[in-house]
Structure formats: structure tokens, C-alpha cells
mmCIF file of C-alpha atoms in Angstrom:
data_model
loop_
_atom_site.group_PDB
_atom_site.id
_atom_site.type_symbol
_atom_site.label_atom_id
_atom_site.label_comp_id
_atom_site.label_asym_id
_atom_site.label_seq_id
_atom_site.Cartn_x
_atom_site.Cartn_y
_atom_site.Cartn_z
ATOM 1 C CA MET A 1 20.284 277.602 -50.220
ATOM 2 C CA THR A 2 18.969 281.165 -50.192
ATOM 3 C CA ALA A 3 20.577 284.160 -51.712
ATOM 4 C CA THR A 4 22.680 286.093 -49.397
ATOM 5 C CA SER A 5 21.316 289.563 -48.554
ATOM 6 C CA THR A 6 23.480 292.266 -49.906
ATOM 7 C CA SER A 7 25.399 294.520 -47.574
ATOM 8 C CA ALA A 8 25.218 297.365 -50.134
ATOM 9 C CA GLN A 9 21.777 298.499 -49.353
ATOM 10 C CA ALA A 10 21.037 302.174 -48.644
ATOM 11 C CA GLN A 11 24.661 303.309 -48.429
ATOM 12 C CA THR A 12 24.939 306.919 -47.380
ATOM 13 C CA PRO A 13 27.592 308.086 -48.022
ATOM 14 C CA PHE A 14 28.776 305.573 -50.569
ATOM 15 C CA ASP A 15 30.292 302.631 -48.695
ATOM 16 C CA VAL A 16 32.528 301.169 -51.284
ATOM 17 C CA GLU A 17 34.257 298.869 -48.674
ATOM 18 C CA ALA A 18 30.964 297.257 -47.885
ATOM 19 C CA ILE A 19 30.191 296.766 -51.473
ATOM 20 C CA ARG A 20 33.615 295.215 -52.154
ATOM 21 C CA ARG A 21 32.679 292.649 -49.531
ATOM 22 C CA ASP A 22 29.945 291.365 -51.808
ATOM 23 C CA PHE A 23 32.492 290.521 -54.380
ATOM 24 C CA PRO A 24 34.601 287.498 -53.277
ATOM 25 C CA ILE A 25 37.143 287.898 -56.048
ATOM 26 C CA PHE A 26 38.672 290.991 -54.183
ATOM 27 C CA GLU A 27 39.636 288.772 -51.279
ATOM 28 C CA GLN A 28 42.564 287.283 -53.395
ATOM 29 C CA SER A 29 45.868 288.678 -54.380
ATOM 30 C CA MET A 30 47.409 288.722 -57.898
ATOM 31 C CA ARG A 31 51.212 288.329 -58.417
ATOM 32 C CA GLY A 32 51.528 288.538 -54.773
ATOM 33 C CA LYS A 33 49.711 292.013 -54.610
ATOM 34 C CA PRO A 34 46.077 292.939 -53.813
ATOM 35 C CA LEU A 35 43.972 292.538 -57.083
ATOM 36 C CA VAL A 36 43.372 296.010 -58.551
ATOM 37 C CA PHE A 37 40.760 295.211 -61.419
ATOM 38 C CA LEU A 38 40.380 298.043 -63.901
ATOM 39 C CA ASP A 39 38.908 296.060 -66.770
ATOM 40 C CA SER A 40 35.222 296.255 -66.036
ATOM 41 C CA ALA A 41 34.439 297.752 -69.549
ATOM 42 C CA ALA A 42 35.487 294.313 -70.897
ATOM 43 C CA SER A 43 33.459 292.216 -68.351
ATOM 44 C CA ALA A 44 32.429 293.155 -64.790
ATOM 45 C CA GLN A 45 32.980 291.136 -61.652
ATOM 46 C CA LYS A 46 29.987 289.379 -60.047
ATOM 47 C CA PRO A 47 28.451 289.812 -56.523
ATOM 48 C CA ARG A 48 27.969 286.777 -54.372
ATOM 49 C CA VAL A 49 24.179 287.131 -54.594
ATOM 50 C CA VAL A 50 24.248 286.610 -58.340
ATOM 51 C CA VAL A 51 26.292 283.421 -58.147
ATOM 52 C CA GLU A 52 24.355 281.971 -55.275
ATOM 53 C CA ARG A 53 20.945 282.694 -56.928
ATOM 54 C CA MET A 54 22.131 280.837 -60.058
ATOM 55 C CA ALA A 55 23.647 277.894 -57.976
ATOM 56 C CA ASN A 56 20.329 277.658 -55.986
ATOM 57 C CA PHE A 57 18.341 277.514 -59.248
ATOM 58 C CA TYR A 58 20.553 274.573 -60.625
ATOM 59 C CA LEU A 59 20.668 272.825 -57.188
ATOM 60 C CA ASN A 60 16.931 273.103 -56.089
ATOM 61 C CA GLU A 61 14.668 274.618 -58.775
ATOM 62 C CA TYR A 62 15.970 273.535 -62.264
ATOM 63 C CA ALA A 63 13.602 272.551 -65.021
ATOM 64 C CA SER A 64 12.849 273.479 -68.645
ATOM 65 C CA ILE A 65 10.308 276.414 -68.919
ATOM 66 C CA HIS A 66 7.097 277.382 -70.705
ATOM 67 C CA ARG A 67 6.148 273.754 -71.728
ATOM 68 C CA GLY A 68 6.108 271.647 -68.571
ATOM 69 C CA VAL A 69 2.717 270.817 -66.813
ATOM 70 C CA TYR A 70 4.434 269.942 -63.575
ATOM 71 C CA GLN A 71 5.204 272.115 -60.543
ATOM 72 C CA LEU A 72 8.986 272.339 -60.930
ATOM 73 C CA SER A 73 8.517 273.660 -64.486
ATOM 74 C CA GLU A 74 5.993 276.053 -63.516
ATOM 75 C CA VAL A 75 8.156 277.544 -60.743
ATOM 76 C CA ALA A 76 11.143 277.664 -63.165
ATOM 77 C CA THR A 77 8.890 279.494 -65.748
ATOM 78 C CA PHE A 78 7.607 281.961 -63.073
ATOM 79 C CA GLU A 79 11.207 282.808 -61.974
ATOM 80 C CA PHE A 80 12.314 283.180 -65.617
ATOM 81 C CA GLU A 81 9.511 285.682 -66.474
ATOM 82 C CA LYS A 82 9.870 287.388 -63.130
ATOM 83 C CA ALA A 83 13.427 288.147 -64.097
ATOM 84 C CA ARG A 84 12.220 289.561 -67.523
ATOM 85 C CA GLY A 85 9.915 291.901 -65.485
ATOM 86 C CA LYS A 86 12.852 292.953 -63.375
ATOM 87 C CA LEU A 87 14.845 293.747 -66.573
ATOM 88 C CA ALA A 88 11.986 295.674 -67.886
ATOM 89 C CA ARG A 89 11.696 297.831 -64.654
ATOM 90 C CA PHE A 90 15.602 298.423 -64.743
ATOM 91 C CA ILE A 91 15.248 300.207 -68.070
ATOM 92 C CA ASN A 92 11.712 301.414 -67.567
ATOM 93 C CA ALA A 93 10.285 299.684 -70.403
ATOM 94 C CA ALA A 94 6.551 299.963 -70.675
ATOM 95 C CA ASN A 95 5.887 296.300 -70.939
ATOM 96 C CA PRO A 96 7.907 293.035 -70.092
ATOM 97 C CA ARG A 97 7.043 291.894 -73.616
ATOM 98 C CA GLU A 98 9.341 294.663 -74.839
ATOM 99 C CA VAL A 99 12.351 292.726 -73.515
ATOM 100 C CA VAL A 100 13.882 290.145 -75.826
ATOM 101 C CA ILE A 101 16.354 287.619 -74.146
ATOM 102 C CA THR A 102 19.435 287.395 -76.256
ATOM 103 C CA ARG A 103 22.967 286.299 -75.619
ATOM 104 C CA ASN A 104 24.467 289.667 -75.406
ATOM 105 C CA ALA A 105 24.411 293.218 -76.927
ATOM 106 C CA THR A 106 26.059 291.938 -80.120
ATOM 107 C CA GLU A 107 23.370 289.460 -80.736
ATOM 108 C CA SER A 108 20.742 292.117 -79.904
ATOM 109 C CA ILE A 109 22.117 294.575 -82.643
ATOM 110 C CA ASN A 110 22.429 291.639 -85.067
ATOM 111 C CA LEU A 111 18.798 290.621 -84.441
ATOM 112 C CA VAL A 112 17.647 294.146 -85.427
ATOM 113 C CA ALA A 113 19.839 294.167 -88.476
ATOM 114 C CA GLN A 114 18.763 290.825 -89.709
ATOM 115 C CA THR A 115 14.958 291.241 -89.063
ATOM 116 C CA TRP A 116 13.896 294.849 -88.964
ATOM 117 C CA GLY A 117 16.812 295.777 -91.251
ATOM 118 C CA ARG A 118 16.247 293.242 -94.022
ATOM 119 C CA LYS A 119 12.577 294.040 -94.029
ATOM 120 C CA ASN A 120 12.899 297.866 -94.137
ATOM 121 C CA ILE A 121 16.287 298.840 -95.611
ATOM 122 C CA GLY A 122 16.834 298.914 -99.448
ATOM 123 C CA ARG A 123 19.203 300.065 -102.105
ATOM 124 C CA ASP A 124 20.616 303.496 -101.647
ATOM 125 C CA ASP A 125 19.097 303.891 -98.276
ATOM 126 C CA GLU A 126 21.485 305.211 -95.575
ATOM 127 C CA ILE A 127 22.321 303.815 -92.248
ATOM 128 C CA LEU A 128 23.964 306.458 -89.791
ATOM 129 C CA ILE A 129 26.466 305.437 -87.255
ATOM 130 C CA THR A 130 29.317 307.346 -85.413
ATOM 131 C CA GLY A 131 32.950 307.191 -85.750
ATOM 132 C CA MET A 132 33.246 305.831 -82.063
ATOM 133 C CA GLU A 133 31.397 302.690 -82.545
ATOM 134 C CA HIS A 134 33.007 299.349 -81.653
ATOM 135 C CA HIS A 135 32.828 296.501 -84.061
ATOM 136 C CA ALA A 136 29.549 295.084 -82.900
ATOM 137 C CA ASN A 137 27.745 298.373 -83.876
ATOM 138 C CA ILE A 138 29.574 298.602 -87.220
ATOM 139 C CA VAL A 139 29.831 294.975 -88.760
ATOM 140 C CA PRO A 140 26.123 293.965 -88.589
ATOM 141 C CA TRP A 141 25.244 297.139 -90.455
ATOM 142 C CA GLN A 142 28.026 296.546 -92.931
ATOM 143 C CA MET A 143 26.639 293.174 -93.571
ATOM 144 C CA LEU A 144 23.208 294.680 -93.951
ATOM 145 C CA CYS A 145 24.534 297.136 -96.490
ATOM 146 C CA GLN A 146 26.298 294.376 -98.569
ATOM 147 C CA ALA A 147 22.942 292.429 -98.648
ATOM 148 C CA THR A 148 20.693 295.401 -99.540
ATOM 149 C CA GLY A 149 22.694 297.897 -101.340
ATOM 150 C CA ALA A 150 22.339 300.394 -98.624
ATOM 151 C CA LYS A 151 25.109 302.823 -97.574
ATOM 152 C CA LEU A 152 26.879 303.371 -94.313
ATOM 153 C CA VAL A 153 27.370 306.966 -93.263
ATOM 154 C CA VAL A 154 29.722 307.793 -90.351
ATOM 155 C CA VAL A 155 29.482 310.789 -88.091
ATOM 156 C CA PRO A 156 33.071 312.000 -87.584
ATOM 157 C CA LEU A 157 34.873 312.556 -84.197
ATOM 158 C CA ALA A 158 36.303 315.797 -82.746
ATOM 159 C CA ASP A 159 39.807 315.609 -81.249
ATOM 160 C CA ASP A 160 38.430 315.228 -77.702
ATOM 161 C CA GLY A 161 36.288 312.094 -78.633
ATOM 162 C CA SER A 162 32.946 313.755 -78.886
ATOM 163 C CA LEU A 163 31.132 314.036 -82.095
ATOM 164 C CA GLU A 164 32.008 316.871 -84.376
ATOM 165 C CA ALA A 165 29.632 319.752 -83.667
ATOM 166 C CA GLY A 166 26.640 319.887 -86.056
ATOM 167 C CA ALA A 167 27.916 316.921 -88.044
ATOM 168 C CA TYR A 168 25.287 314.413 -86.833
ATOM 169 C CA GLU A 169 22.306 316.809 -87.733
ATOM 170 C CA ASN A 170 23.936 317.694 -90.988
ATOM 171 C CA LEU A 171 24.176 314.066 -92.140
ATOM 172 C CA LEU A 172 20.454 313.223 -91.265
ATOM 173 C CA SER A 173 18.210 313.420 -94.198
ATOM 174 C CA GLU A 174 15.258 311.708 -95.903
ATOM 175 C CA ARG A 175 17.719 309.054 -97.132
ATOM 176 C CA THR A 176 18.455 308.029 -93.447
ATOM 177 C CA LYS A 177 16.435 304.916 -92.803
ATOM 178 C CA LEU A 178 18.033 303.935 -89.471
ATOM 179 C CA VAL A 179 20.411 305.415 -86.819
ATOM 180 C CA ALA A 180 22.614 303.183 -84.659
ATOM 181 C CA ILE A 181 24.605 304.855 -81.970
ATOM 182 C CA GLY A 182 26.448 303.898 -78.944
ATOM 183 C CA HIS A 183 25.273 305.471 -75.797
ATOM 184 C CA VAL A 184 28.884 305.312 -74.327
ATOM 185 C CA SER A 185 32.154 304.703 -76.217
ATOM 186 C CA ASN A 186 33.988 301.696 -74.883
ATOM 187 C CA ALA A 187 37.316 303.082 -76.202
ATOM 188 C CA LEU A 188 36.959 306.794 -75.214
ATOM 189 C CA GLY A 189 34.339 306.966 -72.462
ATOM 190 C CA THR A 190 32.379 309.537 -74.356
ATOM 191 C CA ILE A 191 28.663 309.854 -73.275
ATOM 192 C CA ASN A 192 26.621 310.744 -76.410
ATOM 193 C CA PRO A 193 23.579 312.936 -76.014
ATOM 194 C CA VAL A 194 21.334 310.210 -77.285
ATOM 195 C CA LYS A 195 17.996 311.773 -76.207
ATOM 196 C CA GLU A 196 18.534 314.680 -78.361
ATOM 197 C CA MET A 197 20.023 312.391 -81.227
ATOM 198 C CA VAL A 198 16.931 310.203 -81.078
ATOM 199 C CA ALA A 199 14.660 313.293 -81.551
ATOM 200 C CA SER A 200 16.597 314.418 -84.448
ATOM 201 C CA ALA A 201 16.511 311.060 -86.121
ATOM 202 C CA HIS A 202 12.691 310.769 -85.579
ATOM 203 C CA ALA A 203 12.182 314.198 -87.190
ATOM 204 C CA VAL A 204 13.523 312.620 -90.530
ATOM 205 C CA GLY A 205 11.430 309.390 -89.877
ATOM 206 C CA ALA A 206 14.433 307.157 -88.863
ATOM 207 C CA PRO A 207 14.145 304.737 -86.010
ATOM 208 C CA VAL A 208 17.104 304.462 -83.448
ATOM 209 C CA VAL A 209 19.129 301.574 -82.162
ATOM 210 C CA ILE A 210 21.198 302.508 -79.149
ATOM 211 C CA ASP A 211 24.099 300.241 -78.183
ATOM 212 C CA GLY A 212 23.788 300.379 -74.342
ATOM 213 C CA ALA A 213 26.501 298.006 -73.400
ATOM 214 C CA GLN A 214 28.760 300.509 -71.887
ATOM 215 C CA ALA A 215 25.968 302.845 -70.520
ATOM 216 C CA ALA A 216 23.863 300.413 -68.541
ATOM 217 C CA PRO A 217 26.619 299.696 -65.900
ATOM 218 C CA HIS A 218 27.116 303.372 -65.053
ATOM 219 C CA MET A 219 23.844 305.165 -65.170
ATOM 220 C CA ALA A 220 20.106 304.765 -64.884
ATOM 221 C CA ILE A 221 18.580 303.919 -68.373
ATOM 222 C CA ASP A 222 15.002 305.035 -69.193
ATOM 223 C CA VAL A 223 14.054 303.929 -72.599
ATOM 224 C CA GLN A 224 10.725 305.683 -72.551
ATOM 225 C CA ASP A 225 12.400 308.966 -71.700
ATOM 226 C CA LEU A 226 14.953 308.385 -74.443
ATOM 227 C CA ASP A 227 12.124 307.463 -76.767
ATOM 228 C CA CYS A 228 14.582 305.081 -78.475
ATOM 229 C CA ASP A 229 13.193 302.293 -80.725
ATOM 230 C CA PHE A 230 15.707 299.630 -79.630
ATOM 231 C CA TYR A 231 18.313 299.358 -76.800
ATOM 232 C CA ALA A 232 20.891 296.633 -76.432
ATOM 233 C CA ILE A 233 22.397 295.520 -73.302
ATOM 234 C CA SER A 234 24.946 292.785 -72.307
ATOM 235 C CA GLY A 235 24.340 291.039 -69.029
ATOM 236 C CA HIS A 236 28.010 290.288 -68.151
ATOM 237 C CA LYS A 237 28.823 294.016 -68.223
ATOM 238 C CA ILE A 238 26.073 294.794 -65.562
ATOM 239 C CA PHE A 239 27.455 292.274 -63.048
ATOM 240 C CA GLY A 240 25.346 289.445 -64.190
ATOM 241 C CA PRO A 241 26.456 286.167 -65.962
ATOM 242 C CA SER A 242 27.985 286.044 -69.473
ATOM 243 C CA GLY A 243 26.026 284.653 -72.342
ATOM 244 C CA VAL A 244 22.890 286.553 -71.481
ATOM 245 C CA GLY A 245 21.626 290.000 -72.780
ATOM 246 C CA ILE A 246 18.499 291.868 -73.656
ATOM 247 C CA LEU A 247 17.134 293.775 -76.668
ATOM 248 C CA TYR A 248 14.550 296.325 -75.724
ATOM 249 C CA GLY A 249 12.225 297.112 -78.627
ATOM 250 C CA LYS A 250 9.025 299.059 -78.956
ATOM 251 C CA LEU A 251 6.149 296.399 -78.917
ATOM 252 C CA ALA A 252 4.615 297.394 -82.159
ATOM 253 C CA LEU A 253 7.962 297.306 -83.884
ATOM 254 C CA LEU A 254 8.828 293.947 -82.382
ATOM 255 C CA ASN A 255 5.521 292.424 -83.417
ATOM 256 C CA ALA A 256 6.053 293.774 -86.984
ATOM 257 C CA MET A 257 9.472 292.173 -87.354
ATOM 258 C CA PRO A 258 9.875 288.650 -88.768
ATOM 259 C CA PRO A 259 11.818 286.141 -86.771
ATOM 260 C CA TYR A 260 15.342 285.245 -87.867
ATOM 261 C CA GLN A 261 15.788 281.966 -86.080
ATOM 262 C CA GLY A 262 13.344 279.237 -86.207
ATOM 263 C CA GLY A 263 12.647 276.354 -83.775
ATOM 264 C CA GLY A 264 10.666 275.625 -80.619
ATOM 265 C CA SER A 265 9.149 278.170 -78.408
ATOM 266 C CA MET A 266 8.880 280.858 -81.176
ATOM 267 C CA ILE A 267 5.859 279.300 -83.067
ATOM 268 C CA ARG A 268 2.098 279.380 -82.766
ATOM 269 C CA THR A 269 1.466 276.539 -85.051
ATOM 270 C CA VAL A 270 3.550 274.294 -87.329
ATOM 271 C CA THR A 271 2.513 271.917 -90.179
ATOM 272 C CA PHE A 272 4.710 270.708 -92.961
ATOM 273 C CA GLU A 273 3.048 273.222 -95.102
ATOM 274 C CA LYS A 274 3.121 276.343 -93.040
ATOM 275 C CA THR A 275 4.288 277.917 -89.715
ATOM 276 C CA THR A 276 2.753 280.689 -87.922
ATOM 277 C CA TYR A 277 4.821 282.565 -85.206
ATOM 278 C CA ALA A 278 4.292 283.709 -81.649
ATOM 279 C CA GLU A 279 4.033 287.404 -80.815
ATOM 280 C CA ALA A 280 7.069 289.200 -79.313
ATOM 281 C CA PRO A 281 9.216 288.486 -77.409
ATOM 282 C CA ALA A 282 8.745 284.655 -77.883
ATOM 283 C CA ARG A 283 9.074 284.903 -81.784
ATOM 284 C CA PHE A 284 12.823 285.910 -81.210
ATOM 285 C CA GLU A 285 13.647 283.329 -78.449
ATOM 286 C CA ALA A 286 13.840 280.085 -80.476
ATOM 287 C CA GLY A 287 15.084 277.044 -78.329
ATOM 288 C CA THR A 288 15.761 276.646 -74.693
ATOM 289 C CA PRO A 289 17.264 279.760 -73.219
ATOM 290 C CA ASP A 290 19.973 280.140 -70.515
ATOM 291 C CA ILE A 291 17.279 279.976 -67.882
ATOM 292 C CA ALA A 292 19.748 280.240 -64.839
ATOM 293 C CA GLY A 293 21.613 283.041 -66.451
ATOM 294 C CA VAL A 294 18.339 285.050 -66.999
ATOM 295 C CA ILE A 295 17.420 284.635 -63.475
ATOM 296 C CA GLY A 296 20.918 285.466 -62.243
ATOM 297 C CA LEU A 297 20.645 288.608 -64.445
ATOM 298 C CA GLY A 298 17.491 289.474 -62.720
ATOM 299 C CA THR A 299 19.217 289.277 -59.393
ATOM 300 C CA ALA A 300 22.027 291.519 -60.840
ATOM 301 C CA VAL A 301 19.659 294.263 -61.518
ATOM 302 C CA ASP A 302 17.997 293.801 -58.117
ATOM 303 C CA TYR A 303 21.456 294.321 -56.667
ATOM 304 C CA LEU A 304 22.282 297.423 -58.728
ATOM 305 C CA SER A 305 18.736 298.827 -57.914
ATOM 306 C CA LYS A 306 19.336 298.467 -54.197
ATOM 307 C CA ILE A 307 22.566 300.396 -54.395
ATOM 308 C CA GLY A 308 20.952 302.915 -56.683
ATOM 309 C CA MET A 309 22.105 303.907 -60.170
ATOM 310 C CA PRO A 310 22.372 307.529 -59.341
ATOM 311 C CA ALA A 311 24.614 306.693 -56.314
ATOM 312 C CA ILE A 312 26.727 304.430 -58.657
ATOM 313 C CA GLU A 313 26.997 307.187 -61.117
ATOM 314 C CA ALA A 314 28.099 309.877 -58.613
ATOM 315 C CA TRP A 315 30.764 307.586 -57.077
ATOM 316 C CA GLU A 316 32.143 306.707 -60.513
ATOM 317 C CA GLN A 317 32.194 310.249 -61.652
ATOM 318 C CA GLU A 318 34.273 311.067 -58.367
ATOM 319 C CA LEU A 319 36.527 308.276 -59.287
ATOM 320 C CA LEU A 320 36.926 309.513 -62.878
ATOM 321 C CA VAL A 321 37.804 313.028 -61.906
ATOM 322 C CA TYR A 322 40.428 311.774 -59.306
ATOM 323 C CA ALA A 323 41.986 309.445 -61.984
ATOM 324 C CA THR A 324 41.952 312.052 -64.650
ATOM 325 C CA GLU A 325 43.736 314.391 -62.336
ATOM 326 C CA ARG A 326 46.245 311.750 -61.335
ATOM 327 C CA LEU A 327 47.148 310.505 -64.808
ATOM 328 C CA SER A 328 47.123 314.215 -66.286
ATOM 329 C CA GLU A 329 50.215 314.857 -63.999
ATOM 330 C CA ILE A 330 52.302 312.454 -65.874
ATOM 331 C CA PRO A 331 54.060 314.260 -68.831
ATOM 332 C CA GLN A 332 54.733 311.225 -70.864
ATOM 333 C CA LEU A 333 51.130 310.000 -70.686
ATOM 334 C CA ARG A 334 48.470 311.315 -73.165
ATOM 335 C CA LEU A 335 44.713 310.450 -72.540
ATOM 336 C CA ILE A 336 42.795 309.503 -75.664
ATOM 337 C CA GLY A 337 39.188 310.755 -75.098
ATOM 338 C CA THR A 338 38.638 313.880 -73.064
ATOM 339 C CA ALA A 339 35.023 314.757 -73.918
ATOM 340 C CA PRO A 340 33.322 316.990 -71.407
ATOM 341 C CA LYS A 341 30.700 314.117 -70.568
ATOM 342 C CA LYS A 342 32.444 310.752 -69.983
ATOM 343 C CA ALA A 343 31.769 307.541 -68.133
ATOM 344 C CA ALA A 344 34.521 306.009 -66.082
ATOM 345 C CA VAL A 345 36.902 304.895 -68.946
ATOM 346 C CA LEU A 346 40.473 306.089 -69.220
ATOM 347 C CA SER A 347 42.325 305.235 -72.481
ATOM 348 C CA PHE A 348 45.968 306.362 -72.704
ATOM 349 C CA VAL A 349 49.165 305.956 -74.457
ATOM 350 C CA ILE A 350 52.722 306.267 -72.797
ATOM 351 C CA GLU A 351 55.458 307.879 -74.916
ATOM 352 C CA GLY A 352 57.987 305.217 -75.982
ATOM 353 C CA ALA A 353 55.945 302.278 -74.572
ATOM 354 C CA HIS A 354 53.570 299.948 -76.511
ATOM 355 C CA PRO A 355 50.207 299.565 -74.807
ATOM 356 C CA HIS A 356 50.702 295.880 -74.644
ATOM 357 C CA ASP A 357 53.966 296.286 -72.764
ATOM 358 C CA VAL A 358 52.242 298.780 -70.374
ATOM 359 C CA GLY A 359 49.498 296.187 -69.693
ATOM 360 C CA SER A 360 52.069 293.450 -69.090
ATOM 361 C CA ILE A 361 54.018 295.560 -66.630
ATOM 362 C CA LEU A 362 50.889 296.731 -64.852
ATOM 363 C CA ASP A 363 50.008 293.031 -64.396
ATOM 364 C CA GLN A 364 53.129 292.460 -62.677
ATOM 365 C CA GLN A 365 52.008 295.029 -60.180
ATOM 366 C CA GLY A 366 48.699 293.383 -59.685
ATOM 367 C CA VAL A 367 46.839 295.908 -61.830
ATOM 368 C CA ALA A 368 44.474 294.416 -64.502
ATOM 369 C CA ILE A 369 43.840 296.700 -67.425
ATOM 370 C CA ARG A 370 42.998 296.137 -71.148
ATOM 371 C CA ALA A 371 45.453 296.847 -73.904
ATOM 372 C CA GLY A 372 44.682 296.736 -77.591
ATOM 373 C CA HIS A 373 42.213 298.348 -79.927
ATOM 374 C CA HIS A 374 39.217 297.325 -77.813
ATOM 375 C CA CYS A 375 37.236 296.056 -80.904
ATOM 376 C CA ALA A 376 37.131 299.673 -82.143
ATOM 377 C CA GLN A 377 39.819 299.680 -84.838
ATOM 378 C CA PRO A 378 38.265 302.787 -86.571
ATOM 379 C CA VAL A 379 38.684 304.790 -83.317
ATOM 380 C CA MET A 380 42.436 303.873 -83.132
ATOM 381 C CA GLU A 381 42.820 304.815 -86.850
ATOM 382 C CA ARG A 382 41.046 308.222 -86.104
ATOM 383 C CA TYR A 383 43.865 309.087 -83.603
ATOM 384 C CA GLY A 384 46.667 307.616 -85.546
ATOM 385 C CA ILE A 385 47.589 304.910 -82.936
ATOM 386 C CA PRO A 386 47.564 301.159 -83.032
ATOM 387 C CA ALA A 387 46.218 300.643 -79.605
ATOM 388 C CA THR A 388 45.732 302.130 -76.187
ATOM 389 C CA ALA A 389 45.989 300.901 -72.537
ATOM 390 C CA ARG A 390 42.551 301.336 -71.058
ATOM 391 C CA ALA A 391 41.637 301.483 -67.264
ATOM 392 C CA SER A 392 37.890 301.210 -66.751
ATOM 393 C CA LEU A 393 36.209 301.586 -63.532
ATOM 394 C CA ALA A 394 33.162 300.299 -61.754
ATOM 395 C CA PHE A 395 31.275 301.177 -58.475
ATOM 396 C CA TYR A 396 33.522 298.601 -56.530
ATOM 397 C CA ASN A 397 36.737 300.524 -57.413
ATOM 398 C CA THR A 398 38.395 302.778 -54.894
ATOM 399 C CA LYS A 399 40.895 305.701 -55.053
ATOM 400 C CA ARG A 400 43.385 303.240 -53.623
ATOM 401 C CA ASP A 401 42.873 301.330 -56.918
ATOM 402 C CA ILE A 402 43.788 304.540 -58.740
ATOM 403 C CA ASP A 403 46.834 305.259 -56.687
ATOM 404 C CA ALA A 404 47.941 301.720 -57.381
ATOM 405 C CA LEU A 405 47.454 302.324 -61.210
ATOM 406 C CA ASP A 406 49.513 305.598 -60.893
ATOM 407 C CA SER A 407 52.277 303.789 -59.157
ATOM 408 C CA ALA A 408 52.350 301.032 -61.586
ATOM 409 C CA ILE A 409 52.471 303.449 -64.489
ATOM 410 C CA HIS A 410 55.603 305.008 -62.851
ATOM 411 C CA LYS A 411 57.069 301.553 -62.910
ATOM 412 C CA VAL A 412 56.510 301.509 -66.596
ATOM 413 C CA LEU A 413 58.274 304.922 -66.946
ATOM 414 C CA GLU A 414 61.250 303.652 -64.926
ATOM 415 C CA LEU A 415 61.730 300.710 -67.334
ATOM 416 C CA PHE A 416 61.191 302.661 -70.577
ATOM 417 C CA GLY A 417 62.678 305.981 -69.325
#
């Protein structure tokens, strides 16, 4: 079996209907209506090429990697490391060895907390995060603070979902030993000015971890231009398989960090008296990885690169403007998160209707959205609400999808009016 060539190459103008044909899931109906999938911030759909590439690997190429001396293992190892190279180019890392394979962005952040953090953070040191982080970029740092006696400092939010003007710079100090910031808020859609934030953090000597789980699906990522020290991505949000992610780290930092999981593949030598460790990234990749998943993720970034991240970003911004205008015309609906720079996320509440009821009624209309706190309970607390309904867009969405969302919301208003 060979991977099907994508029909989404060199689209000018953006040919969303051709792209949708790459995603078999859109051929089906839901609740008797065409599927309108608006939950890509939770997990994105997969193009046929990714699924076929993984199937081909399992059916025709499968073997364990890095240690086999036979041809099948050598081929599998080559394909695995080729995928690492693709991922490095996707984020413009200087070296494929700066890409550590993890399970997801959450594991990537925990890796930094439990290795770099435990080695370099001490009592009364400060870790700076923002008020828009989701739990994966809060809890690992709280755990580190509990273990070391460090303090978590939070940059407050303005009413529109952006950071309060000047607050970030005012909170940075010589006590700041690490900054951990989301590139894009999953609950608000806010795009943070991370390049400028990295420069400010470096000015006080603090390295920066960027949670890029919600940014990588929507825009080109250039870790060298950002000059960030770490960048975390989940594969399932960038149209690859679930259970695979990456941690980018500057190579000197990675090689200075101790491993936090022991086992095969991450060692140089082992005796009963002592173990010495491999250099990065192997020292953080104990055990057999999800080989097919990594190869599939490599195909996913190939697919995105052929479409072009600038083209994806431009189309999604056009959709976001259209959706914002449509939803803003509904008097009973209030958007939560209206920052000037946003990715394609629309969180909202409807007067008199709980978000869970909104989600259930929209589902009856074939419209799939997320309702809840989106693993960002502090964001909900900031706005004094228990939850929101959230429509999140990807490049395979259309204005027809947004019209369906608008129509389904009016069904909610009929029932709760």
C-alpha cells in the first residue's frame, strides 16, 4: 500500500472543498444531518494520508527500532528518524536532536518540570505563568513548587482575554527563574506576543517554556525566531495520531538536563553499580516509542506543509471574522475572549441556557462543539462563569459550517426563549 497523494497541494485560492475530500469523516452524517465538526481545539480530524501511512507501516514495514541488525529494523529506524527530521523542519529547529518524542504537550511540559525544574528551581524562586493557562501548564508547575518551595506567580487577564497591559513585565524580576506561557489560549483563542515575552524573560535570565498545543495547528512556528528555550506540541491537535507529541528544547539545555524515566534506549552503559546516559534526545525516550504514531505524525506535518501554514492561517482568520460577526448579531449570546489577536476559537455563553444544554441541543442539529471548562477552570473563575460553549475551527471548516452553527444556536434560543 502506498500513501495516497493529497489533493490539497498548491491551492490558490484556498480550495476547502478539495481539502475536505482528504478527510473521510466528513462523508458521513450525524443525527441525520451533515457532520459539522467544530471541536478541533480538543482534537483534530485526520487526513487519509496519515491513516494510510500508519497502516502501511504496520502491514509492511513494522519492526522495533534502534537496536535491530536486520533490514526491516533498519528501515523502521530510518523512517522513525526521518519523521523526527520532518518535525524539526516544521518548527524550524536547528537540529533534529532538539526534538524529543513524547506522548503529548502535557508530557512535554511535565518533562521540563521534572528535569530542568527540579535541577534549577529552589525555595523562594518564582515561576511565572499567565491567567489563561489550561491545567497542563498550571499543575506541573504547582507540583514543582510544592516539591521545591518555589512560588507560582500569575499574570492577570484583561476583560477581553488578553494579558493586562504591562503586568507581565512588572512581574518579571531577578526572582523569576522560569516563564511558562501558552502561545494560544484554548479557552479564549487569545494569541500571546510570545516572541516579545521571551525577550523580556531572557533579559532577567529566565528561560521560557511555550505551550504550543493550540498554536501549532493554526500558524507557522519558528522556534529559532521565537528564541524560546522549550516548545511543546501535541500530535493529535496537528492532524496526527493521538498519543504522540514533541518537546523542542535547545540542545545545550537538553543535554544538561537529567533524565526522569529510566529504561532501555536512554542509556550509554549499565552496570549494577552505575548507569551512564545517552545524549539528547535519546536520554528522554526510555522504552519502545509509538513508532507508527511518530511516522504518522511526520506525514501529518508533510500534509500541512504542502497546504502551507500561511494559507491555513489566512483561511482560518477569514472564518473567524465571519463567525464572530454572525455570533455577535445574537443579542442573547456573549463571546468570552475578544482579544485583538485571536486564533479560530469562539467561546460563548447564552443567557438562560447552560453550556452543556447548548452543546446537547447543537449535537441534535449535527453540530459538534465542546461545552465545559476546557481544562481551564481559572479562566472560568476569572469571568465568573462555570463553563462556556466553544466552537473551534480548523482549515477544513467552511462558512457553511458557521451558518449551521448559527442556525443551531437559534434552535437553542427557541427552546429557552
